[in-house]
Structures are given as C-alpha cells and as structure tokens.
Coordinates of C-alpha atoms in Angstrom, one line a residue:
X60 CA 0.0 0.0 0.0
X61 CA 1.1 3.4 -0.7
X62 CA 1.9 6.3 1.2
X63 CA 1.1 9.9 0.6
X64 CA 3.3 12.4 1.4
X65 CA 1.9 15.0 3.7
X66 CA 2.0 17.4 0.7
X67 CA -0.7 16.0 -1.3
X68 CA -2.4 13.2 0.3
X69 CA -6.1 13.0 -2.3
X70 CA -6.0 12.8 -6.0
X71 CA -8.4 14.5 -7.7
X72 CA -11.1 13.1 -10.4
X73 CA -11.8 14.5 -13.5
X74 CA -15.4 15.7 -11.8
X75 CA -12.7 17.6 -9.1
X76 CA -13.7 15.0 -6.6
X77 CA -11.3 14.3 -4.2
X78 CA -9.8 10.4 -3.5
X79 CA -8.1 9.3 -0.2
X80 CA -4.6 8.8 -1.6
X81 CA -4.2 5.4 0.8
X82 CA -7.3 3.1 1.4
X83 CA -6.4 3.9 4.8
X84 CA -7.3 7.6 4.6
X85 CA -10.4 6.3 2.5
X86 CA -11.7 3.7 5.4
X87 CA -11.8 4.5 9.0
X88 CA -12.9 0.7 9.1
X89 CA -10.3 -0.5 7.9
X90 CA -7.4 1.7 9.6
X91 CA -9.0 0.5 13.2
X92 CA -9.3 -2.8 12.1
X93 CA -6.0 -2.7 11.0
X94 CA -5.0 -2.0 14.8
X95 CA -7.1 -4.4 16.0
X96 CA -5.3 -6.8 13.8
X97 CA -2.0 -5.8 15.2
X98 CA -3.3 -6.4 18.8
X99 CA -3.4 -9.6 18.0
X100 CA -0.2 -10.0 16.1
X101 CA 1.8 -8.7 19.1
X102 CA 0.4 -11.2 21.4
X103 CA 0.8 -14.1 19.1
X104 CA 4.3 -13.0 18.7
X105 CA 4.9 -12.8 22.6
X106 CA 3.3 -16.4 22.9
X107 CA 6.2 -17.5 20.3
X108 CA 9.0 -15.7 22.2
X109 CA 7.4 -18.4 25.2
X110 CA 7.5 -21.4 22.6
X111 CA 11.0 -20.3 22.0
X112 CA 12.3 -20.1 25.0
X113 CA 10.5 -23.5 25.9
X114 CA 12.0 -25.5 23.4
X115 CA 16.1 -23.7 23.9
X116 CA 16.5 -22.3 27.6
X117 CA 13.8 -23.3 29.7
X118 CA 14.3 -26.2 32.2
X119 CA 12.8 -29.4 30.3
X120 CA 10.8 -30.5 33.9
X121 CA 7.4 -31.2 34.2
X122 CA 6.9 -28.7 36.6
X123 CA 8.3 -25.7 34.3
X124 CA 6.4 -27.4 31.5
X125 CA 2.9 -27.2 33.6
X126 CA 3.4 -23.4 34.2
X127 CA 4.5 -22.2 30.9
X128 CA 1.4 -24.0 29.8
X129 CA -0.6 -21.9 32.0
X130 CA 1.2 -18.9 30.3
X131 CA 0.9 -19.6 26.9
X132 CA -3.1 -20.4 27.5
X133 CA -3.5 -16.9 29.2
X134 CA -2.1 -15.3 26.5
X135 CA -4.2 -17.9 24.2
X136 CA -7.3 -16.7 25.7
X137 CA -6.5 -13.4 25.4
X138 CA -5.9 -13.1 21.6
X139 CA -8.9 -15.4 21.2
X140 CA -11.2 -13.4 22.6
X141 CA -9.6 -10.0 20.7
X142 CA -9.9 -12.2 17.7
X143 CA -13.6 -13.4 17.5
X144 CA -14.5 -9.9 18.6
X145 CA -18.1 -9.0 17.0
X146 CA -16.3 -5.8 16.2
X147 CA -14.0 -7.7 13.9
X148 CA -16.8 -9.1 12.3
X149 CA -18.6 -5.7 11.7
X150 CA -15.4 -4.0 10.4
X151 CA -14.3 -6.7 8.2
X152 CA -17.9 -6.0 5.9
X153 CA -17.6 -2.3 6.4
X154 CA -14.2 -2.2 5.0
X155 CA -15.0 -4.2 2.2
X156 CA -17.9 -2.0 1.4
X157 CA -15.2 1.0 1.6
X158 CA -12.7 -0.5 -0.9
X159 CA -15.4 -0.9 -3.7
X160 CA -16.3 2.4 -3.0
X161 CA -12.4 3.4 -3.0
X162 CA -11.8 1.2 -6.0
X163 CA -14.6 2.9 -8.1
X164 CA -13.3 6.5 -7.0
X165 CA -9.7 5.4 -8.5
X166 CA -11.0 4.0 -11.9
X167 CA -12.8 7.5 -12.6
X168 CA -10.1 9.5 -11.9
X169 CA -7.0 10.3 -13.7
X170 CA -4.5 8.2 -10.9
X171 CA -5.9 4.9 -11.4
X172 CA -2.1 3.9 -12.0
X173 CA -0.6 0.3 -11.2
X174 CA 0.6 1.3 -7.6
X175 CA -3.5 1.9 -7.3
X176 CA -4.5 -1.0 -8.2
X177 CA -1.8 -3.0 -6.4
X178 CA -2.9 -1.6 -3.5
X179 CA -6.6 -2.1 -3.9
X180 CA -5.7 -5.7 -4.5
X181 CA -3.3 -5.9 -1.7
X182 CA -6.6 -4.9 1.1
X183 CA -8.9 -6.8 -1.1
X184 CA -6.6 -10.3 -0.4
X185 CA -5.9 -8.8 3.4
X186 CA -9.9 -8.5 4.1
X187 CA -10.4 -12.2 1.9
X188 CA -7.9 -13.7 4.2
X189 CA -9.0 -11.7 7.6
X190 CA -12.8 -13.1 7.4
X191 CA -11.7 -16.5 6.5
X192 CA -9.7 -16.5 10.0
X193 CA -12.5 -14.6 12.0
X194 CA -14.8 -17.1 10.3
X195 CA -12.7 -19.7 12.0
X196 CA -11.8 -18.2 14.6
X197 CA -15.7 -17.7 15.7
X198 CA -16.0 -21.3 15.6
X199 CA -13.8 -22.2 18.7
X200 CA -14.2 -21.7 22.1
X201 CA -12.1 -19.6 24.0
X202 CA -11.4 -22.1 26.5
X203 CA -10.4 -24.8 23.7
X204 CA -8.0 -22.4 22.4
X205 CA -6.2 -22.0 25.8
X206 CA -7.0 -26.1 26.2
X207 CA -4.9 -26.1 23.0
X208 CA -2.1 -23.6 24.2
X209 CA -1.8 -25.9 26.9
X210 CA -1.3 -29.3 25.5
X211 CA 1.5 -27.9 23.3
X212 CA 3.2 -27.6 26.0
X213 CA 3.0 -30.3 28.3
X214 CA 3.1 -32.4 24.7
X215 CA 6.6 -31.0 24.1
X216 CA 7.8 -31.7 27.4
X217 CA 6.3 -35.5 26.8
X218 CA 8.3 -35.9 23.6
X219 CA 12.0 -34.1 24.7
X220 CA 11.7 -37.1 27.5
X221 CA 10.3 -39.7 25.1
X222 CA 13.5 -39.0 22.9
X223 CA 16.3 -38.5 25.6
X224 CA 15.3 -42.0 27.2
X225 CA 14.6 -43.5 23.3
X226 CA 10.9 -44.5 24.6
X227 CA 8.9 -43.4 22.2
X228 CA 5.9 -45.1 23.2
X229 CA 5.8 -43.2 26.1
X230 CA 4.7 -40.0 24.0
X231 CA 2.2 -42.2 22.8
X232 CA -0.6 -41.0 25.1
X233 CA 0.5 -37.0 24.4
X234 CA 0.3 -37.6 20.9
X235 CA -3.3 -39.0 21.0
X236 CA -4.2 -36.2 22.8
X237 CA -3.2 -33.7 20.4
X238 CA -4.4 -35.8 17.3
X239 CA -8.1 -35.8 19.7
X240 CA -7.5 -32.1 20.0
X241 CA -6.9 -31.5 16.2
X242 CA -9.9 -33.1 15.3
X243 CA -12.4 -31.4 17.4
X244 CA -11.2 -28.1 16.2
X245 CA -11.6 -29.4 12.8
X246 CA -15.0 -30.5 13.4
X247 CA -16.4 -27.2 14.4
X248 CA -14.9 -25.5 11.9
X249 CA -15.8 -27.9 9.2
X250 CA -18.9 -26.0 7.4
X251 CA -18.9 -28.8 4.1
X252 CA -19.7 -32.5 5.6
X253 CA -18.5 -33.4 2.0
X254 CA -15.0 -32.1 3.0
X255 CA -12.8 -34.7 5.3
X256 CA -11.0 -34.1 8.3
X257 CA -7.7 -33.9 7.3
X258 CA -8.5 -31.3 4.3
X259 CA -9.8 -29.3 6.7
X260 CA -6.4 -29.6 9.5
X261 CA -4.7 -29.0 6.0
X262 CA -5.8 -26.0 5.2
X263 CA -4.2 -24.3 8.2
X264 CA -0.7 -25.3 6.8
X265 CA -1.4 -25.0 2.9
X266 CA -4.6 -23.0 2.5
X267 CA -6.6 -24.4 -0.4
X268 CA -4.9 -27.7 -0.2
X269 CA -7.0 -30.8 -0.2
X270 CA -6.2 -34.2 1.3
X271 CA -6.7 -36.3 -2.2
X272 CA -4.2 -34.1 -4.2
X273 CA -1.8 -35.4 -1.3
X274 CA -2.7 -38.3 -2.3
X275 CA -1.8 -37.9 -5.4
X276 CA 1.5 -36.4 -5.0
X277 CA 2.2 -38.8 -2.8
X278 CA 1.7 -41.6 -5.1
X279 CA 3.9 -39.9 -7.6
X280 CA 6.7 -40.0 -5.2
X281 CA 6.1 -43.4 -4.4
X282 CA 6.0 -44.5 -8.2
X283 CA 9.3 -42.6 -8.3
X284 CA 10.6 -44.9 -5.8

C-alpha cells in the first residue's frame, strides 16, 4: 500500500472530486481494524518468544512445563477473545464496502495507476484472508484455544523425555491427545460435511490444499521410488 506524502495526500477526479490517496485515509474501518489486527499479532508473537524459549533455555521438567502452559493459555485466551470480537466481524464487511467504494473513486479519476491497483488488490486479499480466519476463529471456544495452548506444552515436554530416554511409546498417550484435540477443532470449523477431516487440518498449513491431491502427490513419489 502506498503512502502519501503530507504534501498531497487526495487525488483529484476529473469531476474535481477528491480520492483518499491510501485506502487507509479512504476507510476508518479499515485503519481501526488494522490495529485491531496488530493487537493480535503482538500477542501471538509474545506467545512465540514463550515457545522459544520453551524449546532452547527453559528447564525441560514437568513442573516448568505445567506453568508455561498456563502462560501460553493466558495469552491464548487473550488473543482469542480480541480475535472473534463482534467488532472484527462488523469491520471486516464495512471495510470491504469502503474499498469498492475506494476502488470505483480510482477508476474515474486520472490516478488509477498500477501502484493503485496493487494496493486495492493488496486490502482486497488482506480483508479475503482476515474473514476467513475470523470465520474460524468464531467457531472455537475460548477455553479450547487455551485447552490447546496448553497441551503444546506439556506435549513437548512428553516428547524431549520420550526422545532422551529413546521410549517413544511413552509420547504415545501425548500424541493421541493432540491428534483428539486436532480433530475437534476441525470438526467445528468444518462447514462442508463433504469435505474430510484432514483437508480441513490442512488447510491451516497449505490454504486451499486438499487431502486427495496429497494423495496424489504422494503416489507420484512413491512410483518414483
């Protein structure tokens, strides 16, 4: 997205009707959703300086594990609730509104140039992308996503013992857990039947992805073999 310089921050249409040089100066919406977003990007950020320091300098005892757990689903909670904020919801359409609005402004006047329209696309993907995650988001309880913060951690902990003593079947239980967990979030998020569990849990790691073209690839690699 572009910014204007404080010098000349509208263009002007050929009817002399002034256009928001940024979709940001356009959109109120979308400039406090785009704080709101950040919120949220700043804790999730914080909970990965935990993870980090949970996997390189923290002591690998259950004890330490149990209570970073507890920090990391604070902090889960926290940006969960921010996230599936009715707010989010209600500025997500708004903005959307604004940048047709915005977009229709640009193509009648005489700066609809290619920095324009990259940045029109640039919100248009960021809003696209935005709903599909509050749309997720709204599907999960805030006391699953902490549930989930949670078992990451004590889960870890499981598997750094698991693999020091070479008793993997030990993780065994930890790893049904989370593979229990995964599924239940992919249940309530699951809004085709038609689509399976796993294309759904896939789409978190390779959006768009589905399970049978893993399949396929899969079998490509095999033949290969």
């Amino acid at each position: 997205m572009t910014t204007a310089t404080p010098a000349a921050t509208t263009t002007t249409t050929a009817a002399a009707t002034p256009v928001a040089a940024t979709f940001e100066d356009h959109s109120p919406s979308y400039k406090v959703l785009l704080e709101k977003l950040r919120t949220i990007t700043h804790l999730e950020r914080a909970s990965a300086v935990l993870n980090y320091d949970r996997q390189i300098f923290m002591p690998q005892t259950d004890a330490s594990a149990a209570q970073r757990g507890k920090q990391l689903a604070v902090l889960a909670t926290i940006s969960h609730e921010k996230s599936i904020d009715p707010e989010i919801g209600q500025l997500l359409e708004k903005s959307a509104q604004d940048l047709e609005e915005w977009s229709s402004l640009l193509k009648g006047s005489n700066d609809y140039s290619i920095e324009r329209q990259a940045a029109i696309h640039s919100a248009r993907r960021l809003l696209e992308l935005e709903t599909k995650s509050y749309k997720k988001a709204t599907c999960i309880p805030s006391s699953l996503a902490a549930r989930k913060a949670e078992l990451e951690s004590s889960a870890y902990a499981a598997w750094v013992k698991a693999r020091e003593n070479d008793d993997f079947s030990s993780f065994a239980p930890s790893l049904k857990q989370c593979f229990d967990q995964a599924k239940e979030i992919a249940t309530l998020q699951r809004t085709d039947e038609n689509i399976s569990l796993y294309s759904q849990m896939l789409d978190e790691f390779e959006m768009g992805m589905k399970s049978s073209r893993i399949d396929e690839l899969f079998a490509q690699v095999q033949e290969a073999l």
